[in-house]
Amino acid sequence: MINKNDQILNLVGLAMRAGKLVLGTEPTLSAIRGQKVFLVFFPSDGGKSQAKKFADKSNFYNIKLVQDYTKKQLMDAIGVNRGVFAIADQGFSRKIKQLISEKERN
Protein backbone atom coordinates (compact mmCIF):
# COMPACT_ATOMS: atom_id res chain seq x y z
CA MET A 1 0.00 0.00 0.00
CA ILE A 2 1.60 3.30 -0.98
CA ASN A 3 1.43 6.06 1.61
CA LYS A 4 -0.52 9.30 1.25
CA ASN A 5 2.59 11.40 0.56
CA ASP A 6 3.54 9.17 -2.37
CA GLN A 7 -0.05 9.22 -3.67
CA ILE A 8 -0.09 13.03 -3.50
CA LEU A 9 3.26 13.36 -5.28
CA ASN A 10 2.16 10.80 -7.92
CA LEU A 11 -0.96 12.87 -8.62
CA VAL A 12 1.17 16.00 -8.91
CA GLY A 13 3.28 14.16 -11.51
CA LEU A 14 0.14 13.14 -13.41
CA ALA A 15 -1.10 16.73 -13.36
CA MET A 16 2.27 17.81 -14.77
CA ARG A 17 2.05 15.28 -17.61
CA ALA A 18 -1.52 16.39 -18.27
CA GLY A 19 -0.29 19.99 -18.63
CA LYS A 20 -2.30 21.20 -15.64
CA LEU A 21 0.52 22.89 -13.68
CA VAL A 22 1.59 26.51 -13.57
CA LEU A 23 5.36 26.45 -12.97
CA GLY A 24 7.67 28.98 -11.33
CA THR A 25 7.34 31.84 -8.89
CA GLU A 26 5.98 34.68 -11.04
CA PRO A 27 3.60 32.60 -13.20
CA THR A 28 2.24 30.98 -10.01
CA LEU A 29 1.71 34.33 -8.28
CA SER A 30 -0.08 35.67 -11.38
CA ALA A 31 -2.27 32.59 -11.53
CA ILE A 32 -3.14 32.99 -7.83
CA ARG A 33 -4.06 36.65 -8.40
CA GLY A 34 -6.13 35.64 -11.44
CA GLN A 35 -7.71 32.83 -9.40
CA LYS A 36 -6.85 30.35 -12.14
CA VAL A 37 -5.39 27.76 -9.76
CA PHE A 38 -6.85 25.66 -6.95
CA LEU A 39 -3.81 24.42 -5.06
CA VAL A 40 -0.32 25.88 -4.60
CA PHE A 41 2.84 23.96 -3.73
CA PHE A 42 5.77 25.69 -2.07
CA PRO A 43 8.82 23.75 -0.84
CA SER A 44 9.20 23.31 2.93
CA ASP A 45 12.86 24.24 2.49
CA GLY A 46 12.10 27.33 0.36
CA GLY A 47 13.09 30.88 1.27
CA LYS A 48 11.35 32.53 4.22
CA SER A 49 10.34 35.76 2.44
CA GLN A 50 9.00 33.81 -0.57
CA ALA A 51 7.16 31.44 1.77
CA LYS A 52 5.49 34.41 3.46
CA LYS A 53 4.58 35.97 0.10
CA PHE A 54 2.94 32.73 -1.06
CA ALA A 55 1.21 32.19 2.30
CA ASP A 56 -0.24 35.72 2.22
CA LYS A 57 -1.36 35.51 -1.43
CA SER A 58 -2.86 32.03 -1.06
CA ASN A 59 -4.63 33.06 2.11
CA PHE A 60 -6.01 36.26 0.59
CA TYR A 61 -7.41 34.43 -2.46
CA ASN A 62 -8.48 31.45 -0.35
CA ILE A 63 -6.33 28.93 -2.24
CA LYS A 64 -4.82 26.04 -0.30
CA LEU A 65 -1.05 26.22 0.10
CA VAL A 66 0.87 22.95 0.56
CA GLN A 67 4.29 23.18 2.22
CA ASP A 68 4.73 19.53 3.24
CA TYR A 69 7.45 18.62 0.74
CA THR A 70 11.05 19.60 0.09
CA LYS A 71 12.15 21.17 -3.17
CA LYS A 72 13.78 17.85 -4.12
CA GLN A 73 10.57 15.88 -3.51
CA LEU A 74 8.56 18.35 -5.59
CA MET A 75 11.11 18.41 -8.42
CA ASP A 76 11.26 14.61 -8.47
CA ALA A 77 7.46 14.49 -8.68
CA ILE A 78 7.17 16.86 -11.66
CA GLY A 79 10.49 16.08 -13.35
CA VAL A 80 11.61 19.70 -13.80
CA ASN A 81 13.71 22.08 -11.76
CA ARG A 82 10.86 24.08 -10.20
CA GLY A 83 10.00 24.04 -6.52
CA VAL A 84 7.06 26.41 -6.75
CA PHE A 85 3.98 25.52 -8.78
CA ALA A 86 0.23 25.44 -8.72
CA ILE A 87 -2.45 23.10 -10.02
CA ALA A 88 -4.85 24.66 -12.49
CA ASP A 89 -7.29 21.74 -12.63
CA GLN A 90 -10.21 21.27 -10.29
CA GLY A 91 -10.25 17.47 -10.51
CA PHE A 92 -6.59 17.00 -9.59
CA SER A 93 -6.87 19.64 -6.87
CA ARG A 94 -9.93 18.05 -5.33
CA LYS A 95 -8.30 14.61 -5.17
CA ILE A 96 -5.03 15.96 -3.74
CA LYS A 97 -6.90 18.00 -1.10
CA GLN A 98 -8.83 14.86 -0.16
CA LEU A 99 -5.58 12.89 0.28
CA ILE A 100 -4.06 15.72 2.32
CA SER A 101 -7.01 15.80 4.72
CA GLU A 102 -6.91 11.99 5.04
CA LYS A 103 -3.17 12.23 5.77
CA GLU A 104 -3.81 14.90 8.43
CA ARG A 105 -6.52 12.75 10.06
CA ASN A 106 -4.22 9.73 10.45
PDB file of N, CA and C in Angstrom:
ATOM      1  N   MET A   1       0.851  -1.194   0.000  1.00  0.00           N
ATOM      2  CA  MET A   1       0.000   0.000   0.000  1.00  0.00           C
ATOM      3  C   MET A   1       0.890   1.249   0.000  1.00  0.00           C
ATOM      4  N   ILE A   2       0.737   2.108  -0.983  1.00  0.00           N
ATOM      5  CA  ILE A   2       1.595   3.300  -0.980  1.00  0.00           C
ATOM      6  C   ILE A   2       1.012   4.360  -0.050  1.00  0.00           C
ATOM      7  N   ASN A   3       1.909   5.091   0.622  1.00  0.00           N
ATOM      8  CA  ASN A   3       1.429   6.058   1.607  1.00  0.00           C
ATOM      9  C   ASN A   3       0.844   7.304   0.934  1.00  0.00           C
ATOM     10  N   LYS A   4       0.186   8.108   1.760  1.00  0.00           N
ATOM     11  CA  LYS A   4      -0.517   9.300   1.247  1.00  0.00           C
ATOM     12  C   LYS A   4       0.438  10.281   0.570  1.00  0.00           C
ATOM     13  N   ASN A   5       1.631  10.480   1.167  1.00  0.00           N
ATOM     14  CA  ASN A   5       2.587  11.404   0.557  1.00  0.00           C
ATOM     15  C   ASN A   5       2.941  10.972  -0.860  1.00  0.00           C
ATOM     16  N   ASP A   6       3.201   9.674  -1.032  1.00  0.00           N
ATOM     17  CA  ASP A   6       3.536   9.172  -2.367  1.00  0.00           C
ATOM     18  C   ASP A   6       2.351   9.328  -3.319  1.00  0.00           C
ATOM     19  N   GLN A   7       1.143   9.067  -2.824  1.00  0.00           N
ATOM     20  CA  GLN A   7      -0.052   9.225  -3.668  1.00  0.00           C
ATOM     21  C   GLN A   7      -0.202  10.678  -4.115  1.00  0.00           C
ATOM     22  N   ILE A   8       0.026  11.600  -3.184  1.00  0.00           N
ATOM     23  CA  ILE A   8      -0.094  13.028  -3.502  1.00  0.00           C
ATOM     24  C   ILE A   8       0.937  13.412  -4.555  1.00  0.00           C
ATOM     25  N   LEU A   9       2.200  13.009  -4.334  1.00  0.00           N
ATOM     26  CA  LEU A   9       3.262  13.356  -5.281  1.00  0.00           C
ATOM     27  C   LEU A   9       3.036  12.688  -6.644  1.00  0.00           C
ATOM     28  N   ASN A  10       2.498  11.469  -6.647  1.00  0.00           N
ATOM     29  CA  ASN A  10       2.164  10.800  -7.918  1.00  0.00           C
ATOM     30  C   ASN A  10       1.108  11.592  -8.685  1.00  0.00           C
ATOM     31  N   LEU A  11       0.093  12.070  -7.970  1.00  0.00           N
ATOM     32  CA  LEU A  11      -0.961  12.867  -8.615  1.00  0.00           C
ATOM     33  C   LEU A  11      -0.406  14.170  -9.172  1.00  0.00           C
ATOM     34  N   VAL A  12       0.533  14.772  -8.433  1.00  0.00           N
ATOM     35  CA  VAL A  12       1.172  15.995  -8.911  1.00  0.00           C
ATOM     36  C   VAL A  12       1.897  15.702 -10.228  1.00  0.00           C
ATOM     37  N   GLY A  13       2.589  14.565 -10.276  1.00  0.00           N
ATOM     38  CA  GLY A  13       3.277  14.156 -11.506  1.00  0.00           C
ATOM     39  C   GLY A  13       2.312  13.951 -12.661  1.00  0.00           C
ATOM     40  N   LEU A  14       1.170  13.341 -12.370  1.00  0.00           N
ATOM     41  CA  LEU A  14       0.143  13.144 -13.405  1.00  0.00           C
ATOM     42  C   LEU A  14      -0.384  14.482 -13.905  1.00  0.00           C
ATOM     43  N   ALA A  15      -0.612  15.408 -12.985  1.00  0.00           N
ATOM     44  CA  ALA A  15      -1.102  16.734 -13.362  1.00  0.00           C
ATOM     45  C   ALA A  15      -0.078  17.420 -14.264  1.00  0.00           C
ATOM     46  N   MET A  16       1.198  17.228 -13.952  1.00  0.00           N
ATOM     47  CA  MET A  16       2.268  17.805 -14.773  1.00  0.00           C
ATOM     48  C   MET A  16       2.199  17.246 -16.190  1.00  0.00           C
ATOM     49  N   ARG A  17       2.101  15.920 -16.288  1.00  0.00           N
ATOM     50  CA  ARG A  17       2.050  15.281 -17.614  1.00  0.00           C
ATOM     51  C   ARG A  17       0.799  15.678 -18.382  1.00  0.00           C
ATOM     52  N   ALA A  18      -0.271  15.979 -17.634  1.00  0.00           N
ATOM     53  CA  ALA A  18      -1.518  16.394 -18.274  1.00  0.00           C
ATOM     54  C   ALA A  18      -1.500  17.882 -18.634  1.00  0.00           C
ATOM     55  N   GLY A  19      -0.401  18.570 -18.307  1.00  0.00           N
ATOM     56  CA  GLY A  19      -0.293  19.989 -18.630  1.00  0.00           C
ATOM     57  C   GLY A  19      -1.158  20.881 -17.761  1.00  0.00           C
ATOM     58  N   LYS A  20      -1.396  20.452 -16.532  1.00  0.00           N
ATOM     59  CA  LYS A  20      -2.296  21.200 -15.641  1.00  0.00           C
ATOM     60  C   LYS A  20      -1.566  21.981 -14.554  1.00  0.00           C
ATOM     61  N   LEU A  21      -0.230  22.143 -14.687  1.00  0.00           N
ATOM     62  CA  LEU A  21       0.516  22.890 -13.679  1.00  0.00           C
ATOM     63  C   LEU A  21       0.945  24.249 -14.202  1.00  0.00           C
ATOM     64  N   VAL A  22       0.994  25.208 -13.295  1.00  0.00           N
ATOM     65  CA  VAL A  22       1.593  26.513 -13.569  1.00  0.00           C
ATOM     66  C   VAL A  22       2.924  26.475 -12.831  1.00  0.00           C
ATOM     67  N   LEU A  23       4.042  26.637 -13.561  1.00  0.00           N
ATOM     68  CA  LEU A  23       5.364  26.451 -12.967  1.00  0.00           C
ATOM     69  C   LEU A  23       6.098  27.756 -12.725  1.00  0.00           C
ATOM     70  N   GLY A  24       6.814  27.831 -11.607  1.00  0.00           N
ATOM     71  CA  GLY A  24       7.672  28.977 -11.328  1.00  0.00           C
ATOM     72  C   GLY A  24       6.996  30.025 -10.463  1.00  0.00           C
ATOM     73  N   THR A  25       7.825  30.866  -9.865  1.00  0.00           N
ATOM     74  CA  THR A  25       7.338  31.842  -8.890  1.00  0.00           C
ATOM     75  C   THR A  25       6.369  32.858  -9.484  1.00  0.00           C
ATOM     76  N   GLU A  26       6.830  33.615 -10.489  1.00  0.00           N
ATOM     77  CA  GLU A  26       5.978  34.676 -11.038  1.00  0.00           C
ATOM     78  C   GLU A  26       4.708  34.149 -11.706  1.00  0.00           C
ATOM     79  N   PRO A  27       4.829  33.132 -12.586  1.00  0.00           N
ATOM     80  CA  PRO A  27       3.595  32.601 -13.195  1.00  0.00           C
ATOM     81  C   PRO A  27       2.601  32.094 -12.140  1.00  0.00           C
ATOM     82  N   THR A  28       3.127  31.486 -11.061  1.00  0.00           N
ATOM     83  CA  THR A  28       2.245  30.976 -10.009  1.00  0.00           C
ATOM     84  C   THR A  28       1.559  32.127  -9.275  1.00  0.00           C
ATOM     85  N   LEU A  29       2.322  33.167  -8.942  1.00  0.00           N
ATOM     86  CA  LEU A  29       1.712  34.331  -8.275  1.00  0.00           C
ATOM     87  C   LEU A  29       0.642  34.975  -9.158  1.00  0.00           C
ATOM     88  N   SER A  30       0.924  35.101 -10.458  1.00  0.00           N
ATOM     89  CA  SER A  30      -0.081  35.671 -11.382  1.00  0.00           C
ATOM     90  C   SER A  30      -1.334  34.816 -11.423  1.00  0.00           C
ATOM     91  N   ALA A  31      -1.131  33.502 -11.464  1.00  0.00           N
ATOM     92  CA  ALA A  31      -2.274  32.585 -11.527  1.00  0.00           C
ATOM     93  C   ALA A  31      -3.098  32.649 -10.241  1.00  0.00           C
ATOM     94  N   ILE A  32      -2.411  32.841  -9.103  1.00  0.00           N
ATOM     95  CA  ILE A  32      -3.138  32.993  -7.831  1.00  0.00           C
ATOM     96  C   ILE A  32      -3.979  34.272  -7.897  1.00  0.00           C
ATOM     97  N   ARG A  33      -3.339  35.371  -8.319  1.00  0.00           N
ATOM     98  CA  ARG A  33      -4.060  36.649  -8.404  1.00  0.00           C
ATOM     99  C   ARG A  33      -5.240  36.560  -9.374  1.00  0.00           C
ATOM    100  N   GLY A  34      -5.055  35.795 -10.461  1.00  0.00           N
ATOM    101  CA  GLY A  34      -6.132  35.641 -11.437  1.00  0.00           C
ATOM    102  C   GLY A  34      -7.115  34.556 -11.053  1.00  0.00           C
ATOM    103  N   GLN A  35      -6.875  33.933  -9.917  1.00  0.00           N
ATOM    104  CA  GLN A  35      -7.710  32.834  -9.403  1.00  0.00           C
ATOM    105  C   GLN A  35      -7.918  31.739 -10.446  1.00  0.00           C
ATOM    106  N   LYS A  36      -6.815  31.389 -11.119  1.00  0.00           N
ATOM    107  CA  LYS A  36      -6.849  30.349 -12.138  1.00  0.00           C
ATOM    108  C   LYS A  36      -6.354  29.013 -11.607  1.00  0.00           C
ATOM    109  N   VAL A  37      -5.912  28.990 -10.350  1.00  0.00           N
ATOM    110  CA  VAL A  37      -5.385  27.765  -9.759  1.00  0.00           C
ATOM    111  C   VAL A  37      -6.144  27.427  -8.483  1.00  0.00           C
ATOM    112  N   PHE A  38      -6.060  26.153  -8.087  1.00  0.00           N
ATOM    113  CA  PHE A  38      -6.847  25.663  -6.955  1.00  0.00           C
ATOM    114  C   PHE A  38      -5.989  25.178  -5.797  1.00  0.00           C
ATOM    115  N   LEU A  39      -4.693  24.998  -6.066  1.00  0.00           N
ATOM    116  CA  LEU A  39      -3.808  24.416  -5.060  1.00  0.00           C
ATOM    117  C   LEU A  39      -2.397  24.866  -5.386  1.00  0.00           C
ATOM    118  N   VAL A  40      -1.677  25.368  -4.385  1.00  0.00           N
ATOM    119  CA  VAL A  40      -0.316  25.877  -4.601  1.00  0.00           C
ATOM    120  C   VAL A  40       0.662  25.047  -3.789  1.00  0.00           C
ATOM    121  N   PHE A  41       1.777  24.687  -4.422  1.00  0.00           N
ATOM    122  CA  PHE A  41       2.841  23.961  -3.727  1.00  0.00           C
ATOM    123  C   PHE A  41       4.049  24.863  -3.575  1.00  0.00           C
ATOM    124  N   PHE A  42       4.558  24.937  -2.342  1.00  0.00           N
ATOM    125  CA  PHE A  42       5.774  25.691  -2.072  1.00  0.00           C
ATOM    126  C   PHE A  42       6.663  24.787  -1.228  1.00  0.00           C
ATOM    127  N   PRO A  43       7.960  24.698  -1.568  1.00  0.00           N
ATOM    128  CA  PRO A  43       8.825  23.746  -0.843  1.00  0.00           C
ATOM    129  C   PRO A  43       8.998  24.114   0.631  1.00  0.00           C
ATOM    130  N   SER A  44       9.021  23.095   1.485  1.00  0.00           N
ATOM    131  CA  SER A  44       9.195  23.310   2.932  1.00  0.00           C
ATOM    132  C   SER A  44      10.566  23.904   3.217  1.00  0.00           C
ATOM    133  N   ASP A  45      11.519  23.693   2.303  1.00  0.00           N
ATOM    134  CA  ASP A  45      12.864  24.241   2.495  1.00  0.00           C
ATOM    135  C   ASP A  45      13.094  25.480   1.617  1.00  0.00           C
ATOM    136  N   GLY A  46      11.996  26.113   1.183  1.00  0.00           N
ATOM    137  CA  GLY A  46      12.096  27.328   0.364  1.00  0.00           C
ATOM    138  C   GLY A  46      12.416  28.539   1.220  1.00  0.00           C
ATOM    139  N   GLY A  47      12.730  29.652   0.569  1.00  0.00           N
ATOM    140  CA  GLY A  47      13.089  30.883   1.275  1.00  0.00           C
ATOM    141  C   GLY A  47      11.957  31.438   2.128  1.00  0.00           C
ATOM    142  N   LYS A  48      12.331  32.010   3.266  1.00  0.00           N
ATOM    143  CA  LYS A  48      11.351  32.532   4.222  1.00  0.00           C
ATOM    144  C   LYS A  48      10.487  33.666   3.644  1.00  0.00           C
ATOM    145  N   SER A  49      11.125  34.625   2.947  1.00  0.00           N
ATOM    146  CA  SER A  49      10.340  35.760   2.440  1.00  0.00           C
ATOM    147  C   SER A  49       9.393  35.300   1.335  1.00  0.00           C
ATOM    148  N   GLN A  50       9.864  34.378   0.473  1.00  0.00           N
ATOM    149  CA  GLN A  50       8.999  33.812  -0.570  1.00  0.00           C
ATOM    150  C   GLN A  50       7.861  33.021   0.066  1.00  0.00           C
ATOM    151  N   ALA A  51       8.187  32.246   1.091  1.00  0.00           N
ATOM    152  CA  ALA A  51       7.163  31.437   1.774  1.00  0.00           C
ATOM    153  C   ALA A  51       6.064  32.344   2.311  1.00  0.00           C
ATOM    154  N   LYS A  52       6.468  33.481   2.908  1.00  0.00           N
ATOM    155  CA  LYS A  52       5.490  34.410   3.457  1.00  0.00           C
ATOM    156  C   LYS A  52       4.645  35.014   2.337  1.00  0.00           C
ATOM    157  N   LYS A  53       5.303  35.381   1.234  1.00  0.00           N
ATOM    158  CA  LYS A  53       4.580  35.968   0.100  1.00  0.00           C
ATOM    159  C   LYS A  53       3.508  34.991  -0.407  1.00  0.00           C
ATOM    160  N   PHE A  54       3.900  33.722  -0.570  1.00  0.00           N
ATOM    161  CA  PHE A  54       2.939  32.731  -1.059  1.00  0.00           C
ATOM    162  C   PHE A  54       1.850  32.452  -0.035  1.00  0.00           C
ATOM    163  N   ALA A  55       2.203  32.422   1.247  1.00  0.00           N
ATOM    164  CA  ALA A  55       1.206  32.193   2.296  1.00  0.00           C
ATOM    165  C   ALA A  55       0.184  33.319   2.297  1.00  0.00           C
ATOM    166  N   ASP A  56       0.674  34.562   2.210  1.00  0.00           N
ATOM    167  CA  ASP A  56      -0.237  35.722   2.216  1.00  0.00           C
ATOM    168  C   ASP A  56      -1.157  35.719   0.998  1.00  0.00           C
ATOM    169  N   LYS A  57      -0.567  35.509  -0.191  1.00  0.00           N
ATOM    170  CA  LYS A  57      -1.362  35.512  -1.434  1.00  0.00           C
ATOM    171  C   LYS A  57      -2.405  34.396  -1.419  1.00  0.00           C
ATOM    172  N   SER A  58      -1.953  33.188  -1.059  1.00  0.00           N
ATOM    173  CA  SER A  58      -2.865  32.034  -1.062  1.00  0.00           C
ATOM    174  C   SER A  58      -4.004  32.258  -0.083  1.00  0.00           C
ATOM    175  N   ASN A  59      -3.646  32.791   1.080  1.00  0.00           N
ATOM    176  CA  ASN A  59      -4.628  33.057   2.108  1.00  0.00           C
ATOM    177  C   ASN A  59      -5.643  34.097   1.630  1.00  0.00           C
ATOM    178  N   PHE A  60      -5.146  35.182   1.054  1.00  0.00           N
ATOM    179  CA  PHE A  60      -6.005  36.262   0.588  1.00  0.00           C
ATOM    180  C   PHE A  60      -7.006  35.765  -0.459  1.00  0.00           C
ATOM    181  N   TYR A  61      -6.524  34.928  -1.388  1.00  0.00           N
ATOM    182  CA  TYR A  61      -7.408  34.427  -2.456  1.00  0.00           C
ATOM    183  C   TYR A  61      -8.061  33.088  -2.096  1.00  0.00           C
ATOM    184  N   ASN A  62      -7.852  32.670  -0.846  1.00  0.00           N
ATOM    185  CA  ASN A  62      -8.485  31.447  -0.352  1.00  0.00           C
ATOM    186  C   ASN A  62      -8.120  30.220  -1.199  1.00  0.00           C
ATOM    187  N   ILE A  63      -6.831  30.078  -1.487  1.00  0.00           N
ATOM    188  CA  ILE A  63      -6.326  28.928  -2.243  1.00  0.00           C
ATOM    189  C   ILE A  63      -5.413  28.153  -1.306  1.00  0.00           C
ATOM    190  N   LYS A  64      -5.614  26.854  -1.233  1.00  0.00           N
ATOM    191  CA  LYS A  64      -4.822  26.040  -0.302  1.00  0.00           C
ATOM    192  C   LYS A  64      -3.348  26.032  -0.702  1.00  0.00           C
ATOM    193  N   LEU A  65      -2.497  26.239   0.302  1.00  0.00           N
ATOM    194  CA  LEU A  65      -1.047  26.218   0.102  1.00  0.00           C
ATOM    195  C   LEU A  65      -0.492  24.970   0.775  1.00  0.00           C
ATOM    196  N   VAL A  66       0.278  24.182   0.029  1.00  0.00           N
ATOM    197  CA  VAL A  66       0.873  22.954   0.565  1.00  0.00           C
ATOM    198  C   VAL A  66       2.375  23.174   0.724  1.00  0.00           C
ATOM    199  N   GLN A  67       2.859  23.007   1.943  1.00  0.00           N
ATOM    200  CA  GLN A  67       4.289  23.183   2.224  1.00  0.00           C
ATOM    201  C   GLN A  67       4.835  21.952   2.948  1.00  0.00           C
ATOM    202  N   ASP A  68       4.352  20.774   2.550  1.00  0.00           N
ATOM    203  CA  ASP A  68       4.734  19.535   3.240  1.00  0.00           C
ATOM    204  C   ASP A  68       5.939  18.842   2.609  1.00  0.00           C
ATOM    205  N   TYR A  69       6.422  19.351   1.479  1.00  0.00           N
ATOM    206  CA  TYR A  69       7.454  18.619   0.740  1.00  0.00           C
ATOM    207  C   TYR A  69       8.662  19.501   0.464  1.00  0.00           C
ATOM    208  N   THR A  70       9.836  18.854   0.395  1.00  0.00           N
ATOM    209  CA  THR A  70      11.051  19.597   0.089  1.00  0.00           C
ATOM    210  C   THR A  70      11.093  19.904  -1.401  1.00  0.00           C
ATOM    211  N   LYS A  71      11.983  20.819  -1.762  1.00  0.00           N
ATOM    212  CA  LYS A  71      12.154  21.166  -3.169  1.00  0.00           C
ATOM    213  C   LYS A  71      12.514  19.921  -3.977  1.00  0.00           C
ATOM    214  N   LYS A  72      13.381  19.070  -3.415  1.00  0.00           N
ATOM    215  CA  LYS A  72      13.785  17.851  -4.124  1.00  0.00           C
ATOM    216  C   LYS A  72      12.580  16.928  -4.368  1.00  0.00           C
ATOM    217  N   GLN A  73      11.756  16.739  -3.351  1.00  0.00           N
ATOM    218  CA  GLN A  73      10.569  15.878  -3.512  1.00  0.00           C
ATOM    219  C   GLN A  73       9.650  16.426  -4.608  1.00  0.00           C
ATOM    220  N   LEU A  74       9.449  17.738  -4.597  1.00  0.00           N
ATOM    221  CA  LEU A  74       8.561  18.350  -5.587  1.00  0.00           C
ATOM    222  C   LEU A  74       9.155  18.240  -6.991  1.00  0.00           C
ATOM    223  N   MET A  75      10.465  18.493  -7.107  1.00  0.00           N
ATOM    224  CA  MET A  75      11.111  18.413  -8.421  1.00  0.00           C
ATOM    225  C   MET A  75      11.094  16.983  -8.941  1.00  0.00           C
ATOM    226  N   ASP A  76      11.316  16.011  -8.050  1.00  0.00           N
ATOM    227  CA  ASP A  76      11.260  14.607  -8.466  1.00  0.00           C
ATOM    228  C   ASP A  76       9.859  14.260  -8.966  1.00  0.00           C
ATOM    229  N   ALA A  77       8.849  14.798  -8.311  1.00  0.00           N
ATOM    230  CA  ALA A  77       7.463  14.488  -8.678  1.00  0.00           C
ATOM    231  C   ALA A  77       7.112  15.026 -10.068  1.00  0.00           C
ATOM    232  N   ILE A  78       7.574  16.259 -10.393  1.00  0.00           N
ATOM    233  CA  ILE A  78       7.173  16.858 -11.663  1.00  0.00           C
ATOM    234  C   ILE A  78       8.235  16.722 -12.750  1.00  0.00           C
ATOM    235  N   GLY A  79       9.453  16.332 -12.354  1.00  0.00           N
ATOM    236  CA  GLY A  79      10.489  16.083 -13.350  1.00  0.00           C
ATOM    237  C   GLY A  79      11.133  17.321 -13.944  1.00  0.00           C
ATOM    238  N   VAL A  80      10.929  18.486 -13.345  1.00  0.00           N
ATOM    239  CA  VAL A  80      11.612  19.700 -13.799  1.00  0.00           C
ATOM    240  C   VAL A  80      12.137  20.467 -12.592  1.00  0.00           C
ATOM    241  N   ASN A  81      13.076  21.350 -12.837  1.00  0.00           N
ATOM    242  CA  ASN A  81      13.715  22.084 -11.760  1.00  0.00           C
ATOM    243  C   ASN A  81      12.878  23.289 -11.332  1.00  0.00           C
ATOM    244  N   ARG A  82      11.724  23.031 -10.731  1.00  0.00           N
ATOM    245  CA  ARG A  82      10.857  24.084 -10.200  1.00  0.00           C
ATOM    246  C   ARG A  82      10.325  23.614  -8.851  1.00  0.00           C
ATOM    247  N   GLY A  83      10.524  24.419  -7.830  1.00  0.00           N
ATOM    248  CA  GLY A  83      10.005  24.042  -6.518  1.00  0.00           C
ATOM    249  C   GLY A  83       8.651  24.647  -6.228  1.00  0.00           C
ATOM    250  N   VAL A  84       8.319  25.700  -6.987  1.00  0.00           N
ATOM    251  CA  VAL A  84       7.061  26.407  -6.754  1.00  0.00           C
ATOM    252  C   VAL A  84       6.154  26.169  -7.954  1.00  0.00           C
ATOM    253  N   PHE A  85       4.943  25.698  -7.698  1.00  0.00           N
ATOM    254  CA  PHE A  85       3.985  25.518  -8.784  1.00  0.00           C
ATOM    255  C   PHE A  85       2.580  25.433  -8.226  1.00  0.00           C
ATOM    256  N   ALA A  86       1.627  25.515  -9.140  1.00  0.00           N
ATOM    257  CA  ALA A  86       0.231  25.439  -8.724  1.00  0.00           C
ATOM    258  C   ALA A  86      -0.524  24.529  -9.684  1.00  0.00           C
ATOM    259  N   ILE A  87      -1.625  24.000  -9.209  1.00  0.00           N
ATOM    260  CA  ILE A  87      -2.446  23.101 -10.015  1.00  0.00           C
ATOM    261  C   ILE A  87      -3.659  23.863 -10.524  1.00  0.00           C
ATOM    262  N   ALA A  88      -3.797  23.877 -11.842  1.00  0.00           N
ATOM    263  CA  ALA A  88      -4.851  24.658 -12.493  1.00  0.00           C
ATOM    264  C   ALA A  88      -5.983  23.749 -12.964  1.00  0.00           C
ATOM    265  N   ASP A  89      -6.235  22.675 -12.240  1.00  0.00           N
ATOM    266  CA  ASP A  89      -7.287  21.742 -12.634  1.00  0.00           C
ATOM    267  C   ASP A  89      -8.072  21.366 -11.380  1.00  0.00           C
ATOM    268  N   GLN A  90      -9.394  21.515 -11.470  1.00  0.00           N
ATOM    269  CA  GLN A  90     -10.213  21.269 -10.292  1.00  0.00           C
ATOM    270  C   GLN A  90     -10.209  19.810  -9.865  1.00  0.00           C
ATOM    271  N   GLY A  91     -10.223  18.901 -10.826  1.00  0.00           N
ATOM    272  CA  GLY A  91     -10.250  17.469 -10.508  1.00  0.00           C
ATOM    273  C   GLY A  91      -9.015  17.026  -9.747  1.00  0.00           C
ATOM    274  N   PHE A  92      -7.839  17.357 -10.282  1.00  0.00           N
ATOM    275  CA  PHE A  92      -6.593  17.000  -9.595  1.00  0.00           C
ATOM    276  C   PHE A  92      -6.541  17.638  -8.215  1.00  0.00           C
ATOM    277  N   SER A  93      -6.919  18.913  -8.140  1.00  0.00           N
ATOM    278  CA  SER A  93      -6.866  19.639  -6.866  1.00  0.00           C
ATOM    279  C   SER A  93      -7.771  19.002  -5.827  1.00  0.00           C
ATOM    280  N   ARG A  94      -8.963  18.644  -6.250  1.00  0.00           N
ATOM    281  CA  ARG A  94      -9.930  18.054  -5.327  1.00  0.00           C
ATOM    282  C   ARG A  94      -9.372  16.751  -4.745  1.00  0.00           C
ATOM    283  N   LYS A  95      -8.825  15.899  -5.606  1.00  0.00           N
ATOM    284  CA  LYS A  95      -8.301  14.605  -5.172  1.00  0.00           C
ATOM    285  C   LYS A  95      -7.104  14.793  -4.238  1.00  0.00           C
ATOM    286  N   ILE A  96      -6.214  15.728  -4.585  1.00  0.00           N
ATOM    287  CA  ILE A  96      -5.035  15.961  -3.740  1.00  0.00           C
ATOM    288  C   ILE A  96      -5.457  16.514  -2.379  1.00  0.00           C
ATOM    289  N   LYS A  97      -6.408  17.452  -2.366  1.00  0.00           N
ATOM    290  CA  LYS A  97      -6.897  18.002  -1.098  1.00  0.00           C
ATOM    291  C   LYS A  97      -7.501  16.901  -0.239  1.00  0.00           C
ATOM    292  N   GLN A  98      -8.220  15.977  -0.880  1.00  0.00           N
ATOM    293  CA  GLN A  98      -8.831  14.856  -0.164  1.00  0.00           C
ATOM    294  C   GLN A  98      -7.741  13.998   0.488  1.00  0.00           C
ATOM    295  N   LEU A  99      -6.679  13.689  -0.270  1.00  0.00           N
ATOM    296  CA  LEU A  99      -5.581  12.892   0.278  1.00  0.00           C
ATOM    297  C   LEU A  99      -4.871  13.623   1.415  1.00  0.00           C
ATOM    298  N   ILE A 100      -4.722  14.937   1.280  1.00  0.00           N
ATOM    299  CA  ILE A 100      -4.061  15.718   2.324  1.00  0.00           C
ATOM    300  C   ILE A 100      -4.882  15.672   3.613  1.00  0.00           C
ATOM    301  N   SER A 101      -6.208  15.821   3.491  1.00  0.00           N
ATOM    302  CA  SER A 101      -7.008  15.800   4.717  1.00  0.00           C
ATOM    303  C   SER A 101      -7.038  14.404   5.328  1.00  0.00           C
ATOM    304  N   GLU A 102      -6.999  13.345   4.493  1.00  0.00           N
ATOM    305  CA  GLU A 102      -6.909  11.986   5.037  1.00  0.00           C
ATOM    306  C   GLU A 102      -5.580  11.804   5.776  1.00  0.00           C
ATOM    307  N   LYS A 103      -4.508  12.338   5.182  1.00  0.00           N
ATOM    308  CA  LYS A 103      -3.174  12.231   5.775  1.00  0.00           C
ATOM    309  C   LYS A 103      -3.159  12.949   7.127  1.00  0.00           C
ATOM    310  N   GLU A 104      -3.793  14.129   7.188  1.00  0.00           N
ATOM    311  CA  GLU A 104      -3.815  14.900   8.431  1.00  0.00           C
ATOM    312  C   GLU A 104      -4.657  14.229   9.509  1.00  0.00           C
ATOM    313  N   ARG A 105      -5.670  13.458   9.088  1.00  0.00           N
ATOM    314  CA  ARG A 105      -6.518  12.748  10.056  1.00  0.00           C
ATOM    315  C   ARG A 105      -5.770  11.590  10.699  1.00  0.00           C
ATOM    316  N   ASN A 106      -4.887  10.955   9.928  1.00  0.00           N
ATOM    317  CA  ASN A 106      -4.218   9.726  10.448  1.00  0.00           C
ATOM    318  C   ASN A 106      -3.056  10.028  11.365  1.00  0.00           C
TER     319      ASN A 106
END
